mmCIF file of C-alpha atoms in Angstrom:
data_model
loop_
_atom_site.group_PDB
_atom_site.id
_atom_site.type_symbol
_atom_site.label_atom_id
_atom_site.label_comp_id
_atom_site.label_asym_id
_atom_site.label_seq_id
_atom_site.Cartn_x
_atom_site.Cartn_y
_atom_site.Cartn_z
ATOM 1 C CA MET A 27 10.178 32.579 6.282
ATOM 2 C CA PRO A 28 9.256 32.589 2.558
ATOM 3 C CA PRO A 29 5.644 31.956 1.499
ATOM 4 C CA LEU A 30 4.646 28.300 1.324
ATOM 5 C CA THR A 31 4.629 26.998 -2.271
ATOM 6 C CA LEU A 32 4.101 23.772 -4.184
ATOM 7 C CA ASP A 33 7.900 23.497 -4.412
ATOM 8 C CA HIS A 34 7.991 23.172 -0.618
ATOM 9 C CA LEU A 35 5.248 20.532 -0.696
ATOM 10 C CA ARG A 36 6.989 18.557 -3.419
ATOM 11 C CA ARG A 37 10.263 18.401 -1.481
ATOM 12 C CA HIS A 38 8.362 17.588 1.705
ATOM 13 C CA ALA A 39 6.463 14.757 0.000
ATOM 14 C CA VAL A 40 9.557 13.093 -1.427
ATOM 15 C CA ALA A 41 12.003 13.568 1.458
ATOM 16 C CA ARG A 42 9.665 12.385 4.240
ATOM 17 C CA SER A 43 8.617 9.240 2.364
ATOM 18 C CA LEU A 44 12.025 8.211 1.029
ATOM 19 C CA PHE A 45 13.675 8.104 4.434
ATOM 20 C CA LYS A 46 17.102 6.616 5.092
ATOM 21 C CA PRO A 47 16.909 2.826 4.549
ATOM 22 C CA THR A 48 16.433 0.860 7.744
ATOM 23 C CA THR A 49 15.317 -2.611 8.879
ATOM 24 C CA LEU A 50 12.291 -4.270 7.314
ATOM 25 C CA MET A 51 10.127 -4.037 10.442
ATOM 26 C CA ARG A 52 11.063 -0.408 11.061
ATOM 27 C CA ALA A 53 10.374 0.513 7.442
ATOM 28 C CA VAL A 54 6.883 -1.005 7.540
ATOM 29 C CA GLY A 55 6.302 0.763 10.851
ATOM 30 C CA ARG A 56 7.354 4.126 9.424
ATOM 31 C CA LEU A 57 5.178 3.655 6.358
ATOM 32 C CA GLY A 58 2.263 2.445 8.478
ATOM 33 C CA PHE A 59 1.239 -0.168 5.926
ATOM 34 C CA VAL A 60 2.508 -1.478 2.592
ATOM 35 C CA GLN A 61 0.092 -2.073 -0.254
ATOM 36 C CA ALA A 62 0.331 -5.474 -1.944
ATOM 37 C CA ASP A 63 -0.271 -6.321 -5.581
ATOM 38 C CA PRO A 64 0.304 -9.688 -7.306
ATOM 39 C CA ILE A 65 1.656 -8.332 -10.615
ATOM 40 C CA ARG A 66 5.387 -8.894 -11.093
ATOM 41 C CA ALA A 67 6.773 -6.273 -13.458
ATOM 42 C CA PRO A 68 9.581 -6.852 -12.680
ATOM 43 C CA ALA A 69 8.603 -7.578 -9.036
ATOM 44 C CA ARG A 70 5.556 -7.252 -6.812
ATOM 45 C CA ALA A 71 4.521 -3.790 -5.646
ATOM 46 C CA GLN A 72 5.305 -4.479 -1.986
ATOM 47 C CA ASP A 73 8.867 -5.445 -2.878
ATOM 48 C CA LEU A 74 9.334 -2.471 -5.212
ATOM 49 C CA THR A 75 8.136 -0.187 -2.418
ATOM 50 C CA LEU A 76 10.402 -1.649 0.250
ATOM 51 C CA ARG A 77 13.583 -1.830 -1.839
ATOM 52 C CA HIS A 78 14.026 1.955 -1.478
ATOM 53 C CA ARG A 79 13.478 1.889 2.286
ATOM 54 C CA VAL A 80 15.113 -1.296 3.606
ATOM 55 C CA VAL A 81 18.859 -1.930 3.723
ATOM 56 C CA ASP A 82 19.966 -4.544 1.139
ATOM 57 C CA TYR A 83 16.380 -5.510 0.368
ATOM 58 C CA ARG A 84 15.840 -8.288 -2.193
ATOM 59 C CA ALA A 85 12.667 -9.239 -4.034
ATOM 60 C CA GLY A 86 10.627 -11.641 -1.907
ATOM 61 C CA ASP A 87 12.238 -10.709 1.425
ATOM 62 C CA LEU A 88 8.904 -9.614 2.893
ATOM 63 C CA GLU A 89 7.219 -12.915 2.069
ATOM 64 C CA ARG A 90 10.215 -14.937 3.288
ATOM 65 C CA ARG A 91 10.563 -13.076 6.581
ATOM 66 C CA TYR A 92 6.875 -12.434 7.278
ATOM 67 C CA PRO A 93 6.320 -15.535 9.506
ATOM 68 C CA ARG A 94 8.975 -14.256 11.941
ATOM 69 C CA LEU A 95 7.799 -10.637 12.085
ATOM 70 C CA ALA A 96 4.981 -8.943 14.013
ATOM 71 C CA LEU A 97 3.155 -8.231 10.747
ATOM 72 C CA GLU A 98 -0.253 -9.177 9.392
ATOM 73 C CA GLU A 99 -1.938 -9.247 6.018
ATOM 74 C CA ASP A 100 -5.280 -7.466 6.013
ATOM 75 C CA PHE A 101 -7.397 -4.846 4.295
ATOM 76 C CA PHE A 102 -6.873 -1.274 5.488
ATOM 77 C CA VAL A 103 -7.578 1.314 2.787
ATOM 78 C CA ASN A 104 -6.206 -1.315 0.435
ATOM 79 C CA TYR A 105 -4.929 -4.856 0.902
ATOM 80 C CA GLY A 106 -1.412 -5.268 2.181
ATOM 81 C CA PHE A 107 0.952 -5.724 5.097
ATOM 82 C CA LEU A 108 0.748 -3.800 8.352
ATOM 83 C CA PRO A 109 2.045 -4.015 11.937
ATOM 84 C CA ARG A 110 0.003 -6.319 14.135
ATOM 85 C CA GLU A 111 -0.886 -3.465 16.486
ATOM 86 C CA THR A 112 -2.328 -1.502 13.550
ATOM 87 C CA GLN A 113 -4.407 -4.429 12.372
ATOM 88 C CA ALA A 114 -5.823 -4.754 15.892
ATOM 89 C CA LEU A 115 -7.332 -1.260 15.569
ATOM 90 C CA MET A 116 -9.806 -2.540 12.951
ATOM 91 C CA HIS A 117 -11.158 -5.540 14.832
ATOM 92 C CA PRO A 118 -13.624 -6.898 15.767
ATOM 93 C CA ARG A 119 -14.731 -6.232 12.190
ATOM 94 C CA THR A 120 -18.312 -6.696 11.069
ATOM 95 C CA ALA A 121 -18.554 -7.368 7.342
ATOM 96 C CA ARG A 122 -21.222 -5.677 5.240
ATOM 97 C CA GLU A 123 -22.253 -9.030 3.787
ATOM 98 C CA THR A 124 -24.340 -10.981 6.283
ATOM 99 C CA TRP A 125 -23.614 -14.703 6.344
ATOM 100 C CA THR A 126 -26.436 -17.218 6.559
ATOM 101 C CA PRO A 127 -26.495 -19.724 9.462
ATOM 102 C CA ALA A 128 -25.388 -22.398 6.971
ATOM 103 C CA ARG A 129 -22.367 -20.299 5.976
ATOM 104 C CA TRP A 130 -21.413 -19.819 9.626
ATOM 105 C CA ARG A 131 -21.617 -23.577 10.168
ATOM 106 C CA GLN A 132 -19.225 -24.066 7.251
ATOM 107 C CA ALA A 133 -16.859 -21.506 8.764
ATOM 108 C CA GLN A 134 -16.918 -23.186 12.175
ATOM 109 C CA ALA A 135 -16.208 -26.563 10.589
ATOM 110 C CA VAL A 136 -13.223 -25.081 8.758
ATOM 111 C CA ARG A 137 -11.958 -23.466 11.975
ATOM 112 C CA ALA A 138 -12.066 -26.844 13.710
ATOM 113 C CA PHE A 139 -10.197 -28.403 10.775
ATOM 114 C CA ILE A 140 -7.476 -25.717 10.944
ATOM 115 C CA ALA A 141 -7.251 -26.002 14.749
ATOM 116 C CA GLU A 142 -6.304 -29.666 14.349
ATOM 117 C CA ARG A 143 -3.580 -28.945 11.795
ATOM 118 C CA GLY A 144 -2.181 -25.580 12.923
ATOM 119 C CA ALA A 145 -1.993 -24.055 9.436
ATOM 120 C CA VAL A 146 -3.600 -25.087 6.134
ATOM 121 C CA HIS A 147 -3.282 -24.377 2.439
ATOM 122 C CA PRO A 148 -6.615 -23.630 0.676
ATOM 123 C CA ARG A 149 -6.055 -26.779 -1.387
ATOM 124 C CA GLU A 150 -6.259 -28.885 1.797
ATOM 125 C CA VAL A 151 -9.557 -27.280 2.797
ATOM 126 C CA ASP A 152 -11.000 -27.753 -0.670
ATOM 127 C CA SER A 153 -9.912 -31.398 -0.757
ATOM 128 C CA HIS A 154 -11.397 -32.152 2.663
ATOM 129 C CA PHE A 155 -14.710 -30.301 2.352
ATOM 130 C CA ALA A 156 -15.354 -30.300 -1.426
ATOM 131 C CA HIS A 157 -17.215 -26.979 -1.272
ATOM 132 C CA GLY A 158 -17.323 -26.779 -5.065
ATOM 133 C CA LYS A 159 -17.057 -23.745 -7.348
ATOM 134 C CA VAL A 160 -18.540 -20.246 -7.189
ATOM 135 C CA ALA A 161 -18.578 -17.264 -9.569
ATOM 136 C CA ASN A 162 -15.885 -14.696 -8.817
ATOM 137 C CA TRP A 163 -15.971 -10.926 -9.231
ATOM 138 C CA PHE A 164 -14.350 -10.915 -12.697
ATOM 139 C CA GLY A 165 -16.770 -13.376 -14.279
ATOM 140 C CA GLY A 166 -14.829 -16.619 -13.872
ATOM 141 C CA SER A 167 -15.077 -19.318 -11.235
ATOM 142 C CA SER A 168 -13.133 -19.949 -8.033
ATOM 143 C CA ASN A 169 -13.061 -22.664 -5.428
ATOM 144 C CA ALA A 170 -15.790 -22.006 -2.877
ATOM 145 C CA SER A 171 -13.306 -22.943 -0.158
ATOM 146 C CA THR A 172 -10.991 -20.116 -1.222
ATOM 147 C CA GLN A 173 -13.854 -17.630 -1.048
ATOM 148 C CA LEU A 174 -14.872 -18.935 2.376
ATOM 149 C CA LEU A 175 -11.313 -18.628 3.690
ATOM 150 C CA ASP A 176 -11.115 -15.066 2.350
ATOM 151 C CA GLY A 177 -14.321 -14.215 4.179
ATOM 152 C CA MET A 178 -13.092 -15.788 7.405
ATOM 153 C CA HIS A 179 -9.818 -13.891 7.164
ATOM 154 C CA TYR A 180 -11.653 -10.620 6.580
ATOM 155 C CA ARG A 181 -13.887 -11.230 9.596
ATOM 156 C CA GLY A 182 -10.863 -11.840 11.833
ATOM 157 C CA LEU A 183 -11.464 -15.572 12.278
ATOM 158 C CA LEU A 184 -8.194 -16.464 10.553
ATOM 159 C CA ARG A 185 -4.803 -14.892 9.904
ATOM 160 C CA VAL A 186 -2.284 -15.427 7.148
ATOM 161 C CA ALA A 187 0.503 -17.498 8.699
ATOM 162 C CA ARG A 188 2.720 -17.476 5.598
ATOM 163 C CA ARG A 189 2.603 -17.838 1.843
ATOM 164 C CA ASP A 190 3.547 -20.893 -0.177
ATOM 165 C CA GLY A 191 4.373 -19.961 -3.756
ATOM 166 C CA GLY A 192 2.386 -16.774 -3.308
ATOM 167 C CA THR A 193 -0.717 -18.570 -1.933
ATOM 168 C CA ARG A 194 -1.928 -17.622 1.532
ATOM 169 C CA VAL A 195 -1.646 -20.329 4.187
ATOM 170 C CA TYR A 196 -4.082 -19.758 7.048
ATOM 171 C CA ALA A 197 -3.980 -20.268 10.811
ATOM 172 C CA LEU A 198 -6.491 -19.448 13.540
ATOM 173 C CA ARG A 199 -6.652 -15.886 14.849
ATOM 174 C CA GLU A 200 -7.464 -15.189 18.464
ATOM 175 C CA PRO A 201 -10.934 -13.640 18.918
ATOM 176 C CA ASP A 202 -11.257 -9.926 19.717
ATOM 177 C CA ALA A 203 -13.133 -8.239 22.521
ATOM 178 C CA ALA A 204 -16.851 -8.324 21.755
ATOM 179 C CA GLN A 205 -17.776 -4.685 22.428
ATOM 180 C CA LEU A 206 -16.074 -1.289 22.167
ATOM 181 C CA ASP A 207 -17.526 1.888 23.611
ATOM 182 C CA ALA A 208 -17.939 5.065 21.560
ATOM 183 C CA ASP A 209 -14.827 6.725 23.012
ATOM 184 C CA GLU A 210 -12.640 3.757 22.073
ATOM 185 C CA ILE A 211 -14.062 3.705 18.537
ATOM 186 C CA ASP A 212 -13.280 7.416 18.150
ATOM 187 C CA ARG A 213 -9.764 6.873 19.497
ATOM 188 C CA ARG A 214 -9.120 4.094 17.002
ATOM 189 C CA LEU A 215 -10.503 6.052 14.063
ATOM 190 C CA ASP A 216 -8.331 9.036 15.026
ATOM 191 C CA ARG A 217 -5.300 6.731 15.065
ATOM 192 C CA MET A 218 -6.144 5.356 11.637
ATOM 193 C CA LEU A 219 -6.677 8.786 10.120
ATOM 194 C CA ASP A 220 -3.325 9.903 11.522
ATOM 195 C CA LEU A 221 -1.700 6.834 9.964
ATOM 196 C CA LEU A 222 -3.113 7.829 6.583
ATOM 197 C CA VAL A 223 -1.886 11.395 6.921
ATOM 198 C CA HIS A 224 1.526 10.214 8.081
ATOM 199 C CA LYS A 225 1.922 7.966 5.047
ATOM 200 C CA TYR A 226 0.663 10.273 2.308
ATOM 201 C CA ALA A 227 1.353 13.805 3.593
ATOM 202 C CA PRO A 228 1.328 16.435 2.417
ATOM 203 C CA LEU A 229 -1.979 15.649 0.748
ATOM 204 C CA PRO A 230 -5.008 17.604 -0.456
ATOM 205 C CA GLU A 231 -7.981 17.558 1.900
ATOM 206 C CA ALA A 232 -9.996 15.988 -0.912
ATOM 207 C CA SER A 233 -7.565 13.070 -0.970
ATOM 208 C CA LEU A 234 -7.881 12.623 2.787
ATOM 209 C CA ARG A 235 -11.664 12.441 2.391
ATOM 210 C CA GLN A 236 -11.175 9.858 -0.355
ATOM 211 C CA LEU A 237 -8.871 7.789 1.847
ATOM 212 C CA MET A 238 -11.407 7.869 4.661
ATOM 213 C CA SER A 239 -14.018 6.555 2.257
ATOM 214 C CA TYR A 240 -11.630 3.701 1.347
ATOM 215 C CA LEU A 241 -11.244 3.022 5.067
ATOM 216 C CA GLY A 242 -14.895 1.996 4.941
ATOM 217 C CA ARG A 243 -13.675 -1.352 3.625
ATOM 218 C CA GLY A 244 -11.276 -1.715 6.534
ATOM 219 C CA VAL A 245 -13.822 -0.794 9.232
ATOM 220 C CA PRO A 246 -17.311 -1.064 7.696
ATOM 221 C CA GLN A 247 -18.798 -1.412 11.188
ATOM 222 C CA TRP A 248 -17.877 2.224 11.981
ATOM 223 C CA HIS A 249 -19.159 3.814 8.798
ATOM 224 C CA ALA A 250 -21.311 6.358 10.626
ATOM 225 C CA ALA A 251 -18.393 7.636 12.730
ATOM 226 C CA ARG A 252 -16.031 8.556 9.886
ATOM 227 C CA ALA A 253 -17.432 12.052 9.230
ATOM 228 C CA ALA A 254 -16.890 13.077 12.858
ATOM 229 C CA THR A 255 -13.340 11.689 12.646
ATOM 230 C CA LEU A 256 -12.585 14.019 9.738
ATOM 231 C CA THR A 257 -14.075 16.945 11.642
ATOM 232 C CA ARG A 258 -11.918 16.256 14.708
ATOM 233 C CA SER A 259 -8.781 15.985 12.583
ATOM 234 C CA ARG A 260 -8.936 19.640 11.519
ATOM 235 C CA ALA A 261 -8.055 20.720 15.063
ATOM 236 C CA ARG A 262 -4.837 18.671 15.235
ATOM 237 C CA LEU A 263 -3.414 18.644 11.683
ATOM 238 C CA GLY A 264 -1.202 21.215 10.065
ATOM 239 C CA GLY A 265 -2.287 22.657 6.758
ATOM 240 C CA ALA A 266 -2.619 25.576 4.366
ATOM 241 C CA ARG A 267 -4.362 26.688 1.198
ATOM 242 C CA ILE A 268 -1.967 26.873 -1.741
ATOM 243 C CA GLU A 269 -3.067 27.927 -5.231
ATOM 244 C CA GLY A 270 -6.683 27.303 -4.318
ATOM 245 C CA VAL A 271 -6.165 23.818 -2.849
ATOM 246 C CA ASP A 272 -6.425 22.949 0.854
ATOM 247 C CA TRP A 273 -3.529 20.737 2.003
ATOM 248 C CA VAL A 274 -2.906 18.860 5.268
ATOM 249 C CA TRP A 275 0.103 17.290 6.990
ATOM 250 C CA PRO A 276 1.138 16.271 10.528
ATOM 251 C CA ALA A 277 1.093 19.277 12.850
ATOM 252 C CA ASP A 278 4.654 18.664 14.058
ATOM 253 C CA GLU A 279 6.075 19.007 10.532
ATOM 254 C CA SER A 280 6.749 22.140 8.507
ATOM 255 C CA PRO A 281 6.993 21.690 4.725
ATOM 256 C CA GLN A 282 9.214 24.788 4.652
ATOM 257 C CA SER A 283 11.799 23.242 6.962
ATOM 258 C CA ARG A 284 15.278 22.788 5.518
ATOM 259 C CA ARG A 285 15.278 19.211 6.815
ATOM 260 C CA TRP A 286 13.183 18.183 3.813
ATOM 261 C CA ARG A 287 15.941 17.880 1.246
ATOM 262 C CA PRO A 288 15.493 15.005 -1.224
ATOM 263 C CA ASP A 289 18.735 13.567 -2.508
ATOM 264 C CA ALA A 290 19.657 13.982 -6.165
ATOM 265 C CA GLY A 291 19.324 10.281 -6.978
ATOM 266 C CA VAL A 292 17.236 8.609 -9.656
ATOM 267 C CA ARG A 293 14.581 6.069 -8.636
ATOM 268 C CA LEU A 294 12.025 3.883 -10.358
ATOM 269 C CA LEU A 295 8.911 3.739 -8.179
ATOM 270 C CA THR A 296 6.081 1.254 -8.203
ATOM 271 C CA PRO A 297 2.685 2.722 -9.212
ATOM 272 C CA PHE A 298 1.632 2.002 -5.601
ATOM 273 C CA ASP A 299 4.551 3.813 -3.940
ATOM 274 C CA PRO A 300 3.292 6.403 -1.415
ATOM 275 C CA VAL A 301 5.198 9.132 -3.287
ATOM 276 C CA VAL A 302 2.977 8.684 -6.367
ATOM 277 C CA TRP A 303 -0.063 6.701 -5.144
ATOM 278 C CA ASP A 304 -2.438 9.676 -4.876
ATOM 279 C CA ARG A 305 -3.068 10.645 -8.508
ATOM 280 C CA ARG A 306 -4.698 13.923 -7.484
ATOM 281 C CA ARG A 307 -1.596 14.952 -5.565
ATOM 282 C CA PHE A 308 0.618 13.674 -8.373
ATOM 283 C CA GLU A 309 -0.923 16.051 -10.907
ATOM 284 C CA LEU A 310 -0.771 18.996 -8.508
ATOM 285 C CA LEU A 311 2.899 18.440 -7.667
ATOM 286 C CA TRP A 312 4.273 17.307 -11.029
ATOM 287 C CA HIS A 313 1.803 18.787 -13.524
ATOM 288 C CA TRP A 314 1.177 15.722 -15.669
ATOM 289 C CA ARG A 315 -1.184 12.765 -15.543
ATOM 290 C CA TYR A 316 0.260 9.377 -14.670
ATOM 291 C CA ARG A 317 -1.844 6.345 -15.607
ATOM 292 C CA PHE A 318 -1.692 2.790 -14.287
ATOM 293 C CA GLU A 319 -2.443 0.808 -17.439
ATOM 294 C CA ALA A 320 -2.028 -2.861 -16.485
ATOM 295 C CA TYR A 321 -5.759 -3.367 -17.019
ATOM 296 C CA THR A 322 -5.994 -1.107 -20.081
ATOM 297 C CA PRO A 323 -6.194 -2.892 -23.469
ATOM 298 C CA ALA A 324 -2.728 -2.867 -25.032
ATOM 299 C CA PRO A 325 -3.666 -0.707 -28.060
ATOM 300 C CA LYS A 326 -4.917 2.049 -25.725
ATOM 301 C CA ARG A 327 -1.872 2.199 -23.441
ATOM 302 C CA GLN A 328 0.112 5.407 -23.513
ATOM 303 C CA LEU A 329 2.810 4.636 -20.925
ATOM 304 C CA GLY A 330 2.992 0.835 -20.804
ATOM 305 C CA TYR A 331 1.651 -2.231 -19.021
ATOM 306 C CA TYR A 332 3.317 -1.436 -15.680
ATOM 307 C CA ALA A 333 5.034 1.904 -16.137
ATOM 308 C CA LEU A 334 7.225 2.804 -13.153
ATOM 309 C CA PRO A 335 7.283 6.552 -12.361
ATOM 310 C CA LEU A 336 10.819 7.892 -12.831
ATOM 311 C CA LEU A 337 11.887 10.172 -9.981
ATOM 312 C CA TRP A 338 14.966 12.396 -10.204
ATOM 313 C CA GLY A 339 15.551 14.391 -7.048
ATOM 314 C CA ASP A 340 12.118 15.785 -6.255
ATOM 315 C CA ARG A 341 10.788 15.629 -9.832
ATOM 316 C CA VAL A 342 8.897 12.803 -11.506
ATOM 317 C CA ILE A 343 10.167 13.382 -15.032
ATOM 318 C CA GLY A 344 8.873 10.287 -16.820
ATOM 319 C CA TRP A 345 8.438 6.552 -16.551
ATOM 320 C CA GLY A 346 10.182 3.274 -17.209
ATOM 321 C CA ASN A 347 9.045 -0.169 -18.309
ATOM 322 C CA VAL A 348 11.286 -2.863 -16.869
ATOM 323 C CA SER A 349 11.341 -6.596 -17.527
ATOM 324 C CA VAL A 350 13.669 -9.573 -17.172
ATOM 325 C CA VAL A 351 14.237 -11.723 -20.266
ATOM 326 C CA GLY A 352 16.670 -14.594 -20.171
ATOM 327 C CA GLY A 353 18.165 -13.346 -16.917
ATOM 328 C CA VAL A 354 18.864 -9.909 -18.396
ATOM 329 C CA LEU A 355 17.242 -6.674 -17.236
ATOM 330 C CA ASN A 356 15.550 -4.774 -20.061
ATOM 331 C CA ALA A 357 14.426 -1.188 -19.512
ATOM 332 C CA SER A 358 12.859 1.416 -21.757
ATOM 333 C CA PHE A 359 11.906 4.963 -20.792
ATOM 334 C CA GLY A 360 9.528 7.745 -21.669
ATOM 335 C CA HIS A 361 9.857 11.360 -20.594
ATOM 336 C CA VAL A 362 7.269 14.028 -19.963
ATOM 337 C CA ASP A 363 9.011 16.578 -22.200
ATOM 338 C CA GLY A 364 9.736 13.983 -24.868
ATOM 339 C CA LYS A 365 13.451 13.491 -24.227
ATOM 340 C CA ALA A 366 15.789 12.393 -21.453
ATOM 341 C CA PRO A 367 17.748 15.008 -19.501
ATOM 342 C CA ARG A 368 21.221 15.509 -20.967
ATOM 343 C CA ASP A 369 22.726 16.122 -17.547
ATOM 344 C CA ALA A 370 25.558 13.678 -16.758
ATOM 345 C CA ALA A 371 24.301 13.453 -13.166
ATOM 346 C CA PHE A 372 21.000 12.057 -14.433
ATOM 347 C CA ARG A 373 22.694 9.465 -16.643
ATOM 348 C CA ASP A 374 24.936 8.359 -13.790
ATOM 349 C CA GLY A 375 21.974 8.260 -11.415
ATOM 350 C CA LEU A 376 19.922 6.147 -13.817
ATOM 351 C CA ASP A 377 22.801 3.714 -14.328
ATOM 352 C CA ALA A 378 23.125 3.382 -10.543
ATOM 353 C CA GLU A 379 19.385 2.779 -10.179
ATOM 354 C CA LEU A 380 19.399 0.035 -12.818
ATOM 355 C CA GLU A 381 22.338 -1.604 -11.066
ATOM 356 C CA ARG A 382 20.380 -1.488 -7.776
ATOM 357 C CA MET A 383 17.420 -3.042 -9.594
ATOM 358 C CA ARG A 384 19.607 -5.907 -10.840
ATOM 359 C CA ALA A 385 20.865 -6.581 -7.321
ATOM 360 C CA PHE A 386 17.305 -6.410 -5.938
ATOM 361 C CA LEU A 387 16.167 -8.973 -8.525
ATOM 362 C CA GLY A 388 19.205 -11.218 -7.973
ATOM 363 C CA LEU A 389 20.621 -10.527 -11.440
ATOM 364 C CA ALA A 390 23.829 -8.744 -10.437
#
């Protein structure tokens, strides 16, 4: 077998993540979780992620079908959608912020209000309780009821039943078992680490450590146990040092296997797609720096407001900025080497991808 190289890792990374499209529930299960983002450019991140992995997926399908699926919204290493059984691994969750007795009384009153109605929009809670306004994290103000509902959801007191116009509608969530022993906590943390590796492999060890630090938001109550979880993982993961970097992947996979053969198609990926999410891995595999610039002042942007990485086969060769104006799809592109490939296969592949994007957005 030839020596393991970054070429093997690149093919492994693309082929294992861009699996053959399947059903929505199976796709979320294979990914482990799907990161959500509210920006639409030209669609939300969760929809842009799933369109490559779900048969005949259309923008908004996840939100429309969510109430009928065994999925939950919650914070894992980031906020998004995940199978109900995965969410259960993180609860009962103890938040870092300690609520006062008065805050708990407010929460219990809201729970009783929701129990009477089955599911409520934040506007209904705000109208009934008149909690007022509070400062939010970006310097503005938000309804105090919205902040309270967010905190109750995070603590496992509520679940998102559905969304109305993008706004979360809440229902009661059944309480979790009060106590877990140390062995069960270790088992759950091992499961969560394996989910992270499964989604982002192959990945540098440094990126796995970073992901485990992000998991501190998902399971703050088990902060002290995360280091031991990383230590245990070394005995069961596959891995190798390549060009001075330590990489890991599931032990039952071989990046050198001939099964990892990305197709020759062209794809526009969301900035949050698992193929490109880890910026450290991105630079190691594709040798250029991709930037997410939605929150960068316009004069300082180099790629664009919501530049979509442009994948051709197993190479990310540039980026595209896509918008819909007057019902027409507009797309502009930049390329790492300054010009588009002249290969007819690339042009045909890009045309096919733009046609898929139109169908996904309901423009075709």
